[in-house]
mmCIF file of C-alpha atoms and ligand atoms in Angstrom:
data_model
loop_
_atom_site.group_PDB
_atom_site.id
_atom_site.type_symbol
_atom_site.label_atom_id
_atom_site.label_comp_id
_atom_site.label_asym_id
_atom_site.label_seq_id
_atom_site.Cartn_x
_atom_site.Cartn_y
_atom_site.Cartn_z
ATOM 1 C CA UNK A 735 -156.836 -1.318 -85.160
ATOM 2 C CA UNK A 736 -155.487 -4.842 -85.305
ATOM 3 C CA UNK A 737 -151.939 -5.257 -86.544
ATOM 4 C CA UNK A 738 -151.634 -7.405 -89.649
ATOM 5 C CA UNK A 739 -149.002 -9.909 -90.716
ATOM 6 C CA UNK A 740 -148.431 -11.818 -93.930
ATOM 7 C CA UNK A 741 -146.693 -15.154 -93.359
ATOM 8 C CA UNK A 742 -145.327 -17.152 -96.277
ATOM 9 C CA UNK A 743 -144.600 -20.837 -95.677
ATOM 10 C CA UNK A 744 -147.719 -20.990 -93.490
ATOM 11 C CA UNK A 745 -148.185 -24.745 -93.992
ATOM 12 C CA UNK A 746 -144.599 -25.640 -93.007
ATOM 13 C CA UNK A 747 -143.126 -26.075 -89.546
ATOM 14 C CA UNK A 748 -142.442 -22.483 -88.477
ATOM 15 C CA UNK A 749 -145.475 -20.813 -90.108
ATOM 16 C CA UNK A 750 -148.080 -22.339 -87.771
ATOM 17 C CA UNK A 751 -145.944 -21.652 -84.652
ATOM 18 C CA UNK A 752 -145.506 -18.035 -85.726
ATOM 19 C CA UNK A 753 -149.201 -17.700 -86.590
ATOM 20 C CA UNK A 754 -150.099 -19.006 -83.120
ATOM 21 C CA UNK A 755 -147.839 -16.432 -81.470
ATOM 22 C CA UNK A 756 -149.180 -13.561 -83.592
ATOM 23 C CA UNK A 757 -152.813 -14.598 -83.071
ATOM 24 C CA UNK A 758 -152.202 -14.649 -79.313
ATOM 25 C CA UNK A 759 -150.981 -11.064 -79.712
ATOM 26 C CA UNK A 760 -154.245 -10.249 -81.505
ATOM 27 C CA UNK A 761 -152.790 -9.893 -85.011
ATOM 28 C CA UNK A 762 -154.758 -10.609 -88.137
ATOM 29 C CA UNK A 763 -152.711 -13.279 -89.914
ATOM 30 C CA UNK A 764 -152.677 -13.806 -93.662
ATOM 31 C CA UNK A 765 -151.041 -17.061 -94.749
ATOM 32 C CA UNK A 766 -149.702 -17.344 -98.279
ATOM 33 C CA UNK A 767 -150.326 -20.698 -99.932
ATOM 34 C CA UNK A 768 -149.292 -21.833 -103.361
ATOM 35 C CA UNK A 769 -151.495 -23.982 -105.532
ATOM 36 C CA UNK A 770 -151.570 -27.656 -104.571
ATOM 37 C CA UNK A 771 -153.968 -30.302 -105.895
ATOM 38 C CA UNK A 772 -154.468 -31.470 -102.319
ATOM 39 C CA UNK A 773 -153.171 -28.931 -99.816
ATOM 40 C CA UNK A 774 -152.645 -30.353 -96.342
ATOM 41 C CA UNK A 775 -153.488 -28.152 -93.387
ATOM 42 C CA UNK A 776 -152.221 -30.731 -90.886
ATOM 43 C CA UNK A 777 -149.670 -28.420 -89.233
ATOM 44 C CA UNK A 778 -151.926 -25.392 -88.585
ATOM 45 C CA UNK A 779 -154.621 -27.847 -87.473
ATOM 46 C CA UNK A 780 -152.181 -29.570 -85.078
ATOM 47 C CA UNK A 781 -151.613 -26.217 -83.332
ATOM 48 C CA UNK A 782 -155.305 -25.264 -83.472
ATOM 49 C CA UNK A 783 -154.792 -22.142 -85.615
ATOM 50 C CA UNK A 784 -156.154 -23.264 -88.996
ATOM 51 C CA UNK A 785 -159.558 -21.562 -88.663
ATOM 52 C CA UNK A 786 -158.073 -18.261 -87.568
ATOM 53 C CA UNK A 787 -155.683 -17.794 -90.497
ATOM 54 C CA UNK A 788 -156.896 -16.031 -93.639
ATOM 55 C CA UNK A 789 -155.273 -17.919 -96.511
ATOM 56 C CA UNK A 790 -154.297 -15.953 -99.609
ATOM 57 C CA UNK A 791 -153.111 -17.446 -102.902
ATOM 58 C CA UNK A 792 -149.631 -16.766 -104.200
ATOM 59 C CA UNK A 793 -146.300 -18.271 -105.097
ATOM 60 C CA UNK A 794 -142.778 -16.955 -104.575
ATOM 61 C CA UNK A 795 -141.976 -17.828 -108.191
ATOM 62 C CA UNK A 796 -144.861 -15.709 -109.492
ATOM 63 C CA UNK A 797 -144.144 -12.008 -108.954
ATOM 64 C CA UNK A 798 -147.603 -10.808 -110.016
ATOM 65 C CA UNK A 799 -149.255 -13.003 -107.375
ATOM 66 C CA UNK A 800 -147.001 -11.464 -104.707
ATOM 67 C CA UNK A 801 -147.791 -7.955 -105.907
ATOM 68 C CA UNK A 802 -151.493 -8.765 -105.730
ATOM 69 C CA UNK A 803 -151.249 -10.149 -102.180
ATOM 70 C CA UNK A 804 -149.049 -7.328 -100.834
ATOM 71 C CA UNK A 805 -151.213 -4.674 -102.509
ATOM 72 C CA UNK A 806 -154.488 -6.048 -101.173
ATOM 73 C CA UNK A 807 -153.341 -6.906 -97.632
ATOM 74 C CA UNK A 808 -150.784 -4.090 -97.000
ATOM 75 C CA UNK A 809 -149.519 -5.897 -93.889
ATOM 76 C CA UNK A 810 -147.648 -4.225 -91.044
ATOM 77 C CA UNK A 811 -145.235 -7.156 -91.025
ATOM 78 C CA UNK A 812 -144.155 -9.714 -93.629
ATOM 79 C CA UNK A 813 -142.449 -12.932 -92.510
ATOM 80 C CA UNK A 814 -140.887 -14.804 -95.399
ATOM 81 C CA UNK A 815 -140.660 -18.405 -94.216
ATOM 82 C CA UNK A 816 -141.402 -20.052 -97.566
ATOM 83 C CA UNK A 817 -138.560 -21.999 -99.146
ATOM 84 C CA UNK A 818 -137.394 -25.189 -100.725
ATOM 85 C CA UNK A 819 -135.986 -25.932 -97.287
ATOM 86 C CA UNK A 820 -134.585 -29.447 -97.629
ATOM 87 C CA UNK A 821 -130.835 -29.142 -98.135
ATOM 88 C CA UNK A 822 -130.529 -32.711 -99.441
ATOM 89 C CA UNK A 823 -132.899 -32.044 -102.362
ATOM 90 C CA UNK A 824 -131.118 -28.877 -103.421
ATOM 91 C CA UNK A 825 -128.432 -30.720 -105.440
ATOM 92 C CA UNK A 826 -131.100 -32.449 -107.541
ATOM 93 C CA UNK A 827 -133.257 -29.318 -107.847
ATOM 94 C CA UNK A 828 -130.731 -26.523 -107.756
ATOM 95 C CA UNK A 829 -132.582 -24.251 -110.172
ATOM 96 C CA UNK A 830 -135.934 -24.598 -108.445
ATOM 97 C CA UNK A 831 -134.207 -24.007 -105.103
ATOM 98 C CA UNK A 832 -132.645 -20.831 -106.517
ATOM 99 C CA UNK A 833 -135.897 -19.598 -108.050
ATOM 100 C CA UNK A 834 -137.833 -19.994 -104.802
ATOM 101 C CA UNK A 835 -135.206 -19.199 -102.170
ATOM 102 C CA UNK A 836 -133.256 -16.462 -103.958
ATOM 103 C CA UNK A 837 -135.274 -14.861 -106.766
ATOM 104 C CA UNK A 838 -138.525 -15.370 -104.854
ATOM 105 C CA UNK A 839 -137.180 -13.147 -102.088
ATOM 106 C CA UNK A 840 -136.211 -10.467 -104.609
ATOM 107 C CA UNK A 841 -139.753 -10.547 -106.022
ATOM 108 C CA UNK A 842 -141.294 -10.274 -102.566
ATOM 109 C CA UNK A 843 -139.002 -7.392 -101.590
ATOM 110 C CA UNK A 844 -139.885 -5.588 -104.816
ATOM 111 C CA UNK A 845 -143.604 -6.094 -104.225
ATOM 112 C CA UNK A 846 -143.202 -4.551 -100.748
ATOM 113 C CA UNK A 847 -141.021 -1.710 -102.020
ATOM 114 C CA UNK A 848 -143.569 -0.623 -104.627
ATOM 115 C CA UNK A 849 -146.888 -1.422 -102.936
ATOM 116 C CA UNK A 850 -146.379 -1.387 -99.147
ATOM 117 C CA UNK A 851 -142.996 0.207 -98.405
ATOM 118 C CA UNK A 852 -143.645 0.660 -94.690
ATOM 119 C CA UNK A 853 -144.196 -3.082 -94.116
ATOM 120 C CA UNK A 854 -141.467 -4.549 -91.928
ATOM 121 C CA UNK A 855 -139.814 -7.594 -93.503
ATOM 122 C CA UNK A 856 -138.337 -10.724 -91.920
ATOM 123 C CA UNK A 857 -136.211 -13.088 -94.017
ATOM 124 C CA UNK A 858 -135.673 -16.676 -92.886
ATOM 125 C CA UNK A 859 -131.915 -16.845 -93.237
ATOM 126 C CA UNK A 860 -130.001 -19.854 -92.035
ATOM 127 C CA UNK A 861 -126.861 -21.239 -90.452
ATOM 128 C CA UNK A 862 -126.385 -23.274 -93.673
ATOM 129 C CA UNK A 863 -124.871 -20.058 -95.071
ATOM 130 C CA UNK A 864 -121.870 -20.581 -92.758
ATOM 131 C CA UNK A 865 -121.211 -24.067 -94.121
ATOM 132 C CA UNK A 866 -117.514 -24.662 -93.575
ATOM 133 C CA UNK A 867 -116.859 -21.422 -91.641
ATOM 134 C CA UNK A 868 -116.092 -22.465 -88.126
ATOM 135 C CA UNK A 869 -113.029 -20.538 -87.012
ATOM 136 C CA UNK A 870 -113.256 -20.898 -83.259
ATOM 137 C CA UNK A 871 -115.972 -23.515 -83.020
ATOM 138 C CA UNK A 872 -118.816 -20.967 -83.150
ATOM 139 C CA UNK A 873 -120.576 -18.932 -85.802
ATOM 140 C CA UNK A 874 -122.053 -15.466 -85.259
ATOM 141 C CA UNK A 875 -123.169 -12.369 -87.196
ATOM 142 C CA UNK A 876 -119.545 -11.589 -88.191
ATOM 143 C CA UNK A 877 -118.580 -15.061 -89.390
ATOM 144 C CA UNK A 878 -117.929 -15.171 -93.160
ATOM 145 C CA UNK A 879 -120.188 -17.376 -95.269
ATOM 146 C CA UNK A 880 -118.972 -20.525 -97.008
ATOM 147 C CA UNK A 881 -122.138 -22.326 -98.151
ATOM 148 C CA UNK A 882 -121.838 -25.992 -99.119
ATOM 149 C CA UNK A 883 -125.055 -26.648 -101.024
ATOM 150 C CA UNK A 884 -127.229 -25.012 -103.694
ATOM 151 C CA UNK A 885 -129.625 -24.402 -100.782
ATOM 152 C CA UNK A 886 -126.986 -22.527 -98.770
ATOM 153 C CA UNK A 887 -125.961 -20.509 -101.817
ATOM 154 C CA UNK A 888 -129.567 -19.495 -102.565
ATOM 155 C CA UNK A 889 -129.942 -18.327 -98.975
ATOM 156 C CA UNK A 890 -126.769 -16.221 -99.132
ATOM 157 C CA UNK A 891 -128.249 -14.362 -102.127
ATOM 158 C CA UNK A 892 -131.488 -13.743 -100.217
ATOM 159 C CA UNK A 893 -129.557 -12.619 -97.136
ATOM 160 C CA UNK A 894 -127.639 -9.971 -99.042
ATOM 161 C CA UNK A 895 -130.689 -8.832 -101.007
ATOM 162 C CA UNK A 896 -132.480 -8.297 -97.694
ATOM 163 C CA UNK A 897 -129.528 -6.232 -96.428
ATOM 164 C CA UNK A 898 -129.367 -4.357 -99.724
ATOM 165 C CA UNK A 899 -133.029 -3.278 -99.668
ATOM 166 C CA UNK A 900 -132.401 -1.910 -96.175
ATOM 167 C CA UNK A 901 -129.301 -0.003 -97.274
ATOM 168 C CA UNK A 902 -130.610 1.139 -100.671
ATOM 169 C CA UNK A 903 -134.238 2.020 -99.943
ATOM 170 C CA UNK A 904 -134.213 2.511 -96.184
ATOM 171 C CA UNK A 905 -136.700 -0.324 -95.759
ATOM 172 C CA UNK A 906 -137.146 -2.137 -92.434
ATOM 173 C CA UNK A 907 -135.717 -5.528 -93.370
ATOM 174 C CA UNK A 908 -134.194 -8.118 -91.014
ATOM 175 C CA UNK A 909 -132.422 -11.438 -91.381
ATOM 176 C CA UNK A 910 -132.914 -14.064 -88.707
ATOM 177 C CA UNK A 911 -129.944 -16.403 -89.095
ATOM 178 C CA UNK A 912 -131.626 -19.388 -87.508
ATOM 179 C CA UNK A 913 -129.736 -22.524 -86.629
ATOM 180 C CA UNK A 914 -131.580 -25.863 -86.897
ATOM 181 C CA UNK A 915 -134.899 -25.756 -85.117
ATOM 182 C CA UNK A 916 -137.188 -28.721 -84.749
ATOM 183 C CA UNK A 917 -140.568 -29.744 -83.349
ATOM 184 C CA UNK A 918 -143.290 -32.369 -83.751
ATOM 185 C CA UNK A 919 -144.264 -30.451 -86.926
ATOM 186 C CA UNK A 920 -140.883 -31.042 -88.583
ATOM 187 C CA UNK A 921 -141.065 -32.672 -92.021
ATOM 188 C CA UNK A 922 -140.333 -36.391 -91.997
ATOM 189 C CA UNK A 923 -137.288 -36.069 -94.321
ATOM 190 C CA UNK A 924 -135.270 -34.000 -91.845
ATOM 191 C CA UNK A 925 -132.947 -36.060 -89.714
ATOM 192 C CA UNK A 926 -134.490 -35.311 -86.305
ATOM 193 C CA UNK A 927 -138.037 -36.249 -87.286
ATOM 194 C CA UNK A 928 -136.773 -39.196 -89.308
ATOM 195 C CA UNK A 929 -135.116 -40.450 -86.114
ATOM 196 C CA UNK A 930 -138.029 -39.775 -83.748
ATOM 197 C CA UNK A 931 -140.556 -41.305 -86.144
ATOM 198 C CA UNK A 932 -138.261 -44.319 -86.621
ATOM 199 C CA UNK A 933 -137.717 -44.754 -82.885
ATOM 200 C CA UNK A 934 -141.466 -44.521 -82.240
ATOM 201 C CA UNK A 935 -142.115 -47.191 -84.902
ATOM 202 C CA UNK A 936 -139.412 -49.466 -83.439
ATOM 203 C CA UNK A 937 -140.832 -49.015 -79.935
ATOM 204 C CA UNK A 938 -144.332 -49.930 -81.140
ATOM 205 C CA UNK A 939 -143.048 -52.937 -83.101
ATOM 206 C CA UNK A 940 -143.885 -51.367 -86.466
ATOM 207 C CA UNK A 941 -140.271 -51.247 -87.805
ATOM 208 C CA UNK A 942 -136.818 -52.658 -87.069
ATOM 209 C CA UNK A 943 -134.324 -50.100 -88.417
ATOM 210 C CA UNK A 944 -133.622 -46.498 -89.231
ATOM 211 C CA UNK A 945 -131.434 -45.782 -92.294
ATOM 212 C CA UNK A 946 -129.210 -42.736 -91.893
ATOM 213 C CA UNK A 947 -126.524 -41.174 -94.079
ATOM 214 C CA UNK A 948 -124.016 -40.045 -91.468
ATOM 215 C CA UNK A 949 -123.834 -39.986 -87.663
ATOM 216 C CA UNK A 950 -121.013 -37.447 -87.331
ATOM 217 C CA UNK A 951 -122.378 -34.026 -88.427
ATOM 218 C CA UNK A 952 -122.998 -31.689 -85.522
ATOM 219 C CA UNK A 953 -125.890 -29.282 -85.292
ATOM 220 C CA UNK A 954 -127.090 -26.621 -82.880
ATOM 221 C CA UNK A 955 -130.674 -27.876 -82.426
ATOM 222 C CA UNK A 956 -133.380 -25.787 -80.750
ATOM 223 C CA UNK A 957 -137.178 -25.781 -80.537
ATOM 224 C CA UNK A 958 -139.086 -24.062 -83.370
ATOM 225 C CA UNK A 959 -141.677 -22.705 -80.933
ATOM 226 C CA UNK A 960 -138.944 -20.709 -79.175
ATOM 227 C CA UNK A 961 -137.399 -19.479 -82.414
ATOM 228 C CA UNK A 962 -140.542 -17.847 -83.857
ATOM 229 C CA UNK A 963 -140.544 -15.553 -80.836
ATOM 230 C CA UNK A 964 -137.157 -14.225 -81.962
ATOM 231 C CA UNK A 965 -138.577 -13.520 -85.444
ATOM 232 C CA UNK A 966 -141.342 -11.450 -83.891
ATOM 233 C CA UNK A 967 -138.951 -9.586 -81.562
ATOM 234 C CA UNK A 968 -136.710 -8.545 -84.479
ATOM 235 C CA UNK A 969 -139.586 -6.721 -86.137
ATOM 236 C CA UNK A 970 -140.524 -4.919 -82.900
ATOM 237 C CA UNK A 971 -137.126 -3.190 -82.591
ATOM 238 C CA UNK A 972 -136.686 0.511 -83.431
ATOM 239 C CA UNK A 973 -133.968 -0.348 -85.963
ATOM 240 C CA UNK A 974 -133.741 -3.303 -88.348
ATOM 241 C CA UNK A 975 -130.839 -5.744 -88.051
ATOM 242 C CA UNK A 976 -129.538 -9.266 -88.564
ATOM 243 C CA UNK A 977 -129.422 -11.758 -85.705
ATOM 244 C CA UNK A 978 -128.104 -15.252 -85.060
ATOM 245 C CA UNK A 979 -130.690 -17.402 -83.264
ATOM 246 C CA UNK A 980 -129.356 -20.604 -81.715
ATOM 247 C CA UNK A 981 -128.885 -22.412 -78.413
ATOM 248 C CA UNK A 982 -125.077 -22.145 -78.292
ATOM 249 C CA UNK A 983 -124.799 -25.920 -77.861
ATOM 250 C CA UNK A 984 -123.991 -28.535 -80.433
ATOM 251 C CA UNK A 985 -124.764 -32.258 -80.698
ATOM 252 C CA UNK A 986 -123.966 -34.889 -83.292
ATOM 253 C CA UNK A 987 -126.575 -36.872 -85.205
ATOM 254 C CA UNK A 988 -125.439 -39.820 -83.078
ATOM 255 C CA UNK A 989 -126.190 -37.863 -79.881
ATOM 256 C CA UNK A 990 -129.708 -37.277 -81.198
ATOM 257 C CA UNK A 991 -130.126 -40.963 -82.020
ATOM 258 C CA UNK A 992 -128.953 -42.022 -78.550
ATOM 259 C CA UNK A 993 -131.218 -39.508 -76.799
ATOM 260 C CA UNK A 994 -134.244 -40.618 -78.850
ATOM 261 C CA UNK A 995 -133.706 -44.332 -78.085
ATOM 262 C CA UNK A 996 -133.062 -43.502 -74.419
ATOM 263 C CA UNK A 997 -136.393 -41.641 -74.329
ATOM 264 C CA UNK A 998 -138.206 -44.944 -75.027
ATOM 265 C CA UNK A 999 -135.965 -47.077 -72.833
ATOM 266 C CA UNK A 1000 -133.977 -48.815 -75.613
ATOM 267 C CA UNK A 1001 -130.220 -48.911 -74.887
ATOM 268 C CA UNK A 1002 -128.868 -51.021 -77.782
ATOM 269 C CA UNK A 1003 -129.549 -48.394 -80.460
ATOM 270 C CA UNK A 1004 -126.716 -49.704 -82.684
ATOM 271 C CA UNK A 1005 -128.846 -52.764 -83.463
ATOM 272 C CA UNK A 1006 -131.473 -50.548 -85.087
ATOM 273 C CA UNK A 1007 -129.398 -47.980 -87.017
ATOM 274 C CA UNK A 1008 -128.041 -48.719 -90.506
ATOM 275 C CA UNK A 1009 -125.675 -46.444 -92.391
ATOM 276 C CA UNK A 1010 -127.036 -45.868 -95.881
ATOM 277 C CA UNK A 1011 -125.025 -43.977 -98.551
ATOM 278 C CA UNK A 1012 -128.261 -42.881 -100.269
ATOM 279 C CA UNK A 1013 -128.652 -40.289 -97.514
ATOM 280 C CA UNK A 1014 -125.110 -38.903 -97.684
ATOM 281 C CA UNK A 1015 -124.599 -35.461 -99.194
ATOM 282 C CA UNK A 1016 -122.089 -34.506 -101.922
ATOM 283 C CA UNK A 1017 -120.691 -31.840 -99.559
ATOM 284 C CA UNK A 1018 -121.432 -31.860 -95.849
ATOM 285 C CA UNK A 1019 -121.604 -29.086 -93.270
ATOM 286 C CA UNK A 1020 -119.727 -30.753 -90.429
ATOM 287 C CA UNK A 1021 -120.230 -28.461 -87.453
ATOM 288 C CA UNK A 1022 -122.706 -25.741 -86.531
ATOM 289 C CA UNK A 1023 -122.861 -23.916 -83.226
ATOM 290 C CA UNK A 1024 -124.235 -20.413 -82.851
ATOM 291 C CA UNK A 1025 -123.019 -17.608 -80.635
ATOM 292 C CA UNK A 1026 -126.099 -15.767 -79.415
ATOM 293 C CA UNK A 1027 -124.692 -12.800 -77.508
ATOM 294 C CA UNK A 1028 -126.184 -10.202 -79.857
ATOM 295 C CA UNK A 1029 -129.715 -11.623 -79.855
ATOM 296 C CA UNK A 1030 -129.657 -12.124 -76.088
ATOM 297 C CA UNK A 1031 -128.435 -8.590 -75.464
ATOM 298 C CA UNK A 1032 -130.518 -6.731 -78.039
ATOM 299 C CA UNK A 1033 -133.673 -8.824 -78.321
ATOM 300 C CA UNK A 1034 -133.688 -10.225 -74.799
ATOM 301 C CA UNK A 1035 -134.276 -13.615 -76.426
ATOM 302 C CA UNK A 1036 -133.259 -16.941 -74.907
ATOM 303 C CA UNK A 1037 -134.229 -20.492 -75.877
ATOM 304 C CA UNK A 1038 -136.395 -22.235 -73.276
ATOM 305 C CA UNK A 1039 -136.537 -25.870 -74.408
ATOM 306 C CA UNK A 1040 -133.361 -27.922 -73.878
ATOM 307 C CA UNK A 1041 -131.968 -30.542 -76.280
ATOM 308 C CA UNK A 1042 -133.167 -33.440 -74.084
ATOM 309 C CA UNK A 1043 -136.642 -31.905 -73.703
ATOM 310 C CA UNK A 1044 -136.870 -31.378 -77.465
ATOM 311 C CA UNK A 1045 -135.958 -34.990 -78.260
ATOM 312 C CA UNK A 1046 -138.458 -36.302 -75.705
ATOM 313 C CA UNK A 1047 -141.205 -33.987 -76.996
ATOM 314 C CA UNK A 1048 -140.714 -35.204 -80.577
ATOM 315 C CA UNK A 1049 -140.551 -38.900 -79.686
ATOM 316 C CA UNK A 1050 -143.683 -38.602 -77.532
ATOM 317 C CA UNK A 1051 -145.594 -36.810 -80.306
ATOM 318 C CA UNK A 1052 -144.627 -39.502 -82.831
ATOM 319 C CA UNK A 1053 -145.692 -42.309 -80.520
ATOM 320 C CA UNK A 1054 -149.044 -40.577 -79.947
ATOM 321 C CA UNK A 1055 -149.533 -40.015 -83.662
ATOM 322 C CA UNK A 1056 -148.821 -43.645 -84.493
ATOM 323 C CA UNK A 1057 -151.027 -44.950 -81.689
ATOM 324 C CA UNK A 1058 -153.885 -42.784 -82.950
ATOM 325 C CA UNK A 1059 -153.419 -44.165 -86.476
ATOM 326 C CA UNK A 1060 -153.421 -47.767 -85.187
ATOM 327 C CA UNK A 1061 -156.800 -47.367 -83.442
HETATM 328 O O1 LIG B 2574 -132.105 -32.468 -90.694
HETATM 329 P P1 LIG B 2574 -131.273 -32.107 -91.855
HETATM 330 O O2 LIG B 2574 -131.754 -32.537 -93.181
HETATM 331 O O3 LIG B 2574 -131.082 -30.537 -91.747
HETATM 332 P P2 LIG B 2574 -129.962 -29.541 -92.346
HETATM 333 O O4 LIG B 2574 -129.410 -30.034 -93.599
HETATM 334 O O5 LIG B 2574 -129.022 -29.211 -91.244
HETATM 335 O O6 LIG B 2574 -130.858 -28.269 -92.688
HETATM 336 C C1 LIG B 2574 -131.858 -27.779 -91.804
HETATM 337 O O7 LIG B 2574 -131.309 -26.760 -90.986
HETATM 338 C C2 LIG B 2574 -130.882 -25.586 -91.687
HETATM 339 C C3 LIG B 2574 -130.338 -24.616 -90.648
HETATM 340 O O8 LIG B 2574 -128.989 -24.922 -90.402
HETATM 341 C C4 LIG B 2574 -132.039 -25.003 -92.479
HETATM 342 F F1 LIG B 2574 -131.619 -23.915 -93.159
HETATM 343 C C5 LIG B 2574 -132.568 -26.031 -93.448
HETATM 344 O O9 LIG B 2574 -133.698 -25.517 -94.154
HETATM 345 C C6 LIG B 2574 -133.013 -27.248 -92.652
HETATM 346 O O10 LIG B 2574 -134.068 -26.861 -91.801
HETATM 347 O O11 LIG B 2574 -129.797 -32.689 -91.653
HETATM 348 C C7 LIG B 2574 -129.058 -32.474 -90.473
HETATM 349 C C8 LIG B 2574 -127.747 -33.228 -90.560
HETATM 350 C C9 LIG B 2574 -126.997 -33.027 -91.885
HETATM 351 O O12 LIG B 2574 -125.631 -32.929 -91.619
HETATM 352 C C10 LIG B 2574 -127.279 -34.304 -92.659
HETATM 353 O O13 LIG B 2574 -126.305 -34.639 -93.635
HETATM 354 O O14 LIG B 2574 -128.035 -34.636 -90.505
HETATM 355 C C11 LIG B 2574 -127.275 -35.292 -91.506
HETATM 356 N N1 LIG B 2574 -127.908 -36.569 -91.818
HETATM 357 C C12 LIG B 2574 -127.340 -37.791 -91.609
HETATM 358 N N2 LIG B 2574 -128.143 -38.769 -92.044
HETATM 359 C C13 LIG B 2574 -129.095 -36.750 -92.395
HETATM 360 C C14 LIG B 2574 -129.256 -38.143 -92.541
HETATM 361 N N3 LIG B 2574 -130.043 -35.873 -92.792
HETATM 362 C C15 LIG B 2574 -131.184 -36.372 -93.328
HETATM 363 N N4 LIG B 2574 -132.149 -35.480 -93.688
HETATM 364 N N5 LIG B 2574 -131.363 -37.726 -93.511
HETATM 365 C C16 LIG B 2574 -130.430 -38.658 -93.116
HETATM 366 O O15 LIG B 2574 -130.612 -39.859 -93.277
#
């Protein structure tokens, strides 16, 4: 019998990469989608998986819809990737962020507990939970949390609820504490895609500048396609657990900008980058860098794509996309 997986957030960045991996492993993949007037299937289409996913209707803020989906699909594995995932928006929409990212996870865990208790559960936790915690320049599974945004706070709640269902009800629940992971499918608001799209437009003569909030923050950036493999591996272990997934290297926003301009042969990047306070955050997370000893030792997971390869991949994809649009 085919294994089955329910993936929430199937139209985002990670959902289609995970679906591709699971389909290659011969899973049946259910993708949860909430009601949109005009849903866009661009990301699953980009990876060629759209036709193979069975879409099911539901919303993390509507418990009865989750119960219905869990009860009818009874999946072997549930990957909760759905979220209000843009940190910057979480100050303006703190309650919505909390309802989706925190209470939504509680509802999903409850639906599994009552209607499919043997389903294994993956929660998309995040390095944003660490926030200011940066004792020795790294963060790992033992680093205390100090979230800096309503987004980070909502994710800390979901993290602990995931741990609590494991400890209280003996359910197989895991947290993947993923550091920033990017790809050509990244939403245009996130800084990496904003930069690569801007650089592609400048290269093609379609724009002059990129407006950014801050060049100093440092992030541990990896490739989303590598990171979904770690999600899968967590649920294949004998015992559930929580794992940091990262590259172990950190770069500033400025490093990313320089690498993206270099990828198209432009050296005077300063001419094209404007600092714009509209994109600054009320409280910043200055430095993220993950220590990945546990995931390497216990999951055998390692990132494959380097920082430079990632930047080049994203710039190339944006140039191709724009050239296609122009013709
Ligand atoms: O790309 P970002 O918006 O990602 P951020 O806030 O690090 O969050 C991402 O990674 C988290 C994992 O650590 C996820 F949990 C989360 O869902 C999301 O995927 O911003 C990266 C950095 C920040 O320090 C931000 O302040 O870039 C800085 N930045 C500077 N100028 C900017 C800009 N970010 C954006 N989006 N736009 C700017 O103009």
